[in-house]
């Protein structure tokens, strides 16, 4: 059967558009592809399916001819407590995160493929506004990547790969009128309640995977900052007139085949949130919202450590598990603005498995629990002073169908 990769990617992207995902390591996903998600997101040195390019494009040279389609149901719980009152941000508490990967070996050393996935996002929906006004308040950000990928084996055991990341993101905010009333925005008409705005851009991810021995594989990957067009309808909210680039991120990984049935793998990932002004600028930055170098969410760069294991229980069943932990991206000094984006999760536990269905077909599942975390800090005088507690916990359950052909 012949597939036209570009047509498949566009069809899948169209299906994903109304229901992109929200995330866990800051606003990035804890992993890409259901198999990797079952191992806490490990995948830099352990390509397992056609979603490998979302983590390390070099891995596509080792997965063969295959297609994978997955759906993850993501269920976050977010809450803020301030002034002795609790505000529930779960007006929307379920998100559907599809993904798609396709890979074709052009010859034994060269592969062409594409992955389509929700990179991440953030959402809060407060039915009772924590900003002291009647009505609802919140934000919604979603990001979609379409990544055509080429990978090449420079030797039988070493491959390099590159993906062109074509990105599209959407954003909306509502109920933020108090920021305008307090004179905190450079353009109150482009601060809130302007419906959904979108932006597009591109970047590049490169990677290397090397089998150092029969038991040890290493990998490394780097994704450039993805330069995005500005959210013009929210130029009075985000720094630099609505700029919201996707931060650079990079990492290294190792996979160790401890026994013929057991593989243990680990990744270290760095996400440079501070390199994007609207995300990384502290709230105490000079200027008004929307100005050059203006206040942002104050997120720190995040280092994430991931450890996963895969065990071939039988010819038909493979079991997976993993744990990841990361540096808290939100300092206690930045809780005020992050009422809108309480991405405070640090630790994840995952489980997963794959059943072989015969004929090269398989079914995979993954479960993730993000342990509840609270970050507390002082509120500025214009918000009444006192303290605020940001809390979040998460669960997700995903399933994927894979076909090796």
Coordinates of N, CA, C and O in Angstrom, one line a residue, residues 1 3 35 48-49 63 65-69 314-318 320 353-365 399-405:
X1 N 0.8 -1.2 0.0 CA 0.0 0.0 0.0 C 0.9 1.2 0.0 O 1.8 1.3 0.8
X3 N 1.4 5.3 0.5 CA 0.9 6.5 1.2 C 1.6 7.7 0.8 O 2.8 7.7 0.5
X35 N 3.9 4.6 23.5 CA 4.9 3.8 24.1 C 5.8 4.6 25.0 O 6.2 4.2 26.1
X48 N 10.9 3.5 19.5 CA 10.0 2.3 19.6 C 8.9 2.3 18.6 O 8.3 1.2 18.3
X49 N 8.7 3.4 17.9 CA 7.6 3.5 16.9 C 7.8 4.7 16.0 O 8.8 5.4 16.1
X63 N 13.3 2.2 13.2 CA 12.0 1.7 13.5 C 11.3 1.0 12.3 O 10.3 0.4 12.4
X65 N 9.5 0.3 8.5 CA 8.3 0.8 7.8 C 7.1 0.6 8.8 O 6.7 -0.5 9.1
X66 N 6.5 1.7 9.2 CA 5.4 1.6 10.2 C 4.6 2.8 10.2 O 5.0 3.9 9.8
X67 N 3.4 2.7 10.8 CA 2.5 3.8 11.0 C 1.9 3.6 12.4 O 1.5 2.5 12.8
X68 N 1.7 4.7 13.2 CA 1.2 4.7 14.5 C 0.1 5.8 14.7 O 0.4 7.0 14.3
X69 N -1.0 5.5 15.3 CA -2.0 6.5 15.5 C -2.4 6.3 17.0 O -2.8 5.2 17.4
X314 N 6.0 -11.7 27.4 CA 5.8 -12.9 26.6 C 5.9 -12.4 25.1 O 6.2 -11.3 24.8
X315 N 5.8 -13.4 24.2 CA 5.9 -13.0 22.8 C 4.8 -12.0 22.4 O 5.1 -11.2 21.4
X316 N 3.7 -12.0 23.1 CA 2.6 -11.1 22.7 C 2.5 -9.8 23.6 O 1.8 -8.9 23.2
X317 N 3.1 -9.8 24.7 CA 2.9 -8.8 25.7 C 4.2 -8.1 26.2 O 5.1 -8.9 26.6
X318 N 4.3 -6.8 26.1 CA 5.4 -6.0 26.6 C 4.9 -5.1 27.6 O 3.9 -4.4 27.4
X320 N 5.5 -1.8 30.5 CA 6.4 -0.6 30.6 C 6.0 0.1 31.9 O 4.9 0.0 32.4
X353 N 1.8 -0.7 28.3 CA 2.0 -2.1 27.7 C 1.6 -2.1 26.2 O 0.9 -1.2 25.7
X354 N 2.1 -3.2 25.5 CA 1.8 -3.4 24.1 C 1.4 -4.8 23.9 O 2.1 -5.7 24.4
X355 N 0.3 -5.0 23.2 CA -0.2 -6.4 22.8 C 0.0 -6.6 21.3 O -0.5 -5.7 20.5
X356 N 0.7 -7.6 21.0 CA 0.9 -8.0 19.5 C -0.4 -8.7 19.0 O -0.9 -9.6 19.6
X357 N -1.0 -8.1 18.0 CA -2.2 -8.6 17.4 C -2.1 -9.6 16.3 O -3.0 -10.2 15.8
X358 N -0.8 -9.7 15.8 CA -0.6 -10.5 14.6 C -0.6 -9.7 13.3 O -1.2 -8.6 13.3
X359 N 0.2 -10.2 12.4 CA 0.2 -9.5 11.1 C 0.9 -8.1 11.1 O 0.6 -7.3 10.3
X360 N 1.8 -8.0 12.1 CA 2.5 -6.7 12.2 C 1.7 -5.6 13.0 O 2.2 -4.5 13.1
X361 N 0.6 -6.0 13.5 CA -0.3 -5.0 14.1 C -0.2 -5.1 15.6 O 0.0 -6.2 16.2
X362 N -0.3 -4.0 16.3 CA -0.2 -4.0 17.8 C -1.1 -2.9 18.4 O -1.4 -1.9 17.8
X363 N -1.4 -3.1 19.7 CA -2.2 -2.2 20.5 C -1.4 -1.8 21.7 O -1.0 -2.7 22.5
X364 N -1.2 -0.5 21.9 CA -0.5 0.0 23.1 C -1.4 0.9 24.0 O -2.2 1.6 23.5
X365 N -1.1 0.8 25.3 CA -1.8 1.7 26.2 C -0.8 2.3 27.2 O 0.4 1.8 27.3
X399 N -4.2 5.3 24.3 CA -4.2 4.1 23.5 C -3.7 4.4 22.1 O -3.9 5.5 21.6
X400 N -3.0 3.5 21.5 CA -2.4 3.7 20.2 C -2.5 2.4 19.4 O -2.3 1.3 20.0
X401 N -2.7 2.5 18.1 CA -2.6 1.4 17.2 C -1.4 1.5 16.3 O -1.2 2.6 15.7
X402 N -0.6 0.5 16.2 CA 0.6 0.5 15.4 C 0.6 -0.6 14.4 O 0.0 -1.7 14.6
X403 N 1.2 -0.3 13.2 CA 1.2 -1.3 12.1 C 2.6 -1.3 11.5 O 3.1 -0.3 10.9
X404 N 3.3 -2.4 11.6 CA 4.6 -2.6 11.0 C 4.4 -3.3 9.7 O 3.7 -4.3 9.6
X405 N 4.8 -2.6 8.6 CA 4.5 -3.2 7.2 C 5.7 -3.3 6.4 O 6.8 -2.8 6.7

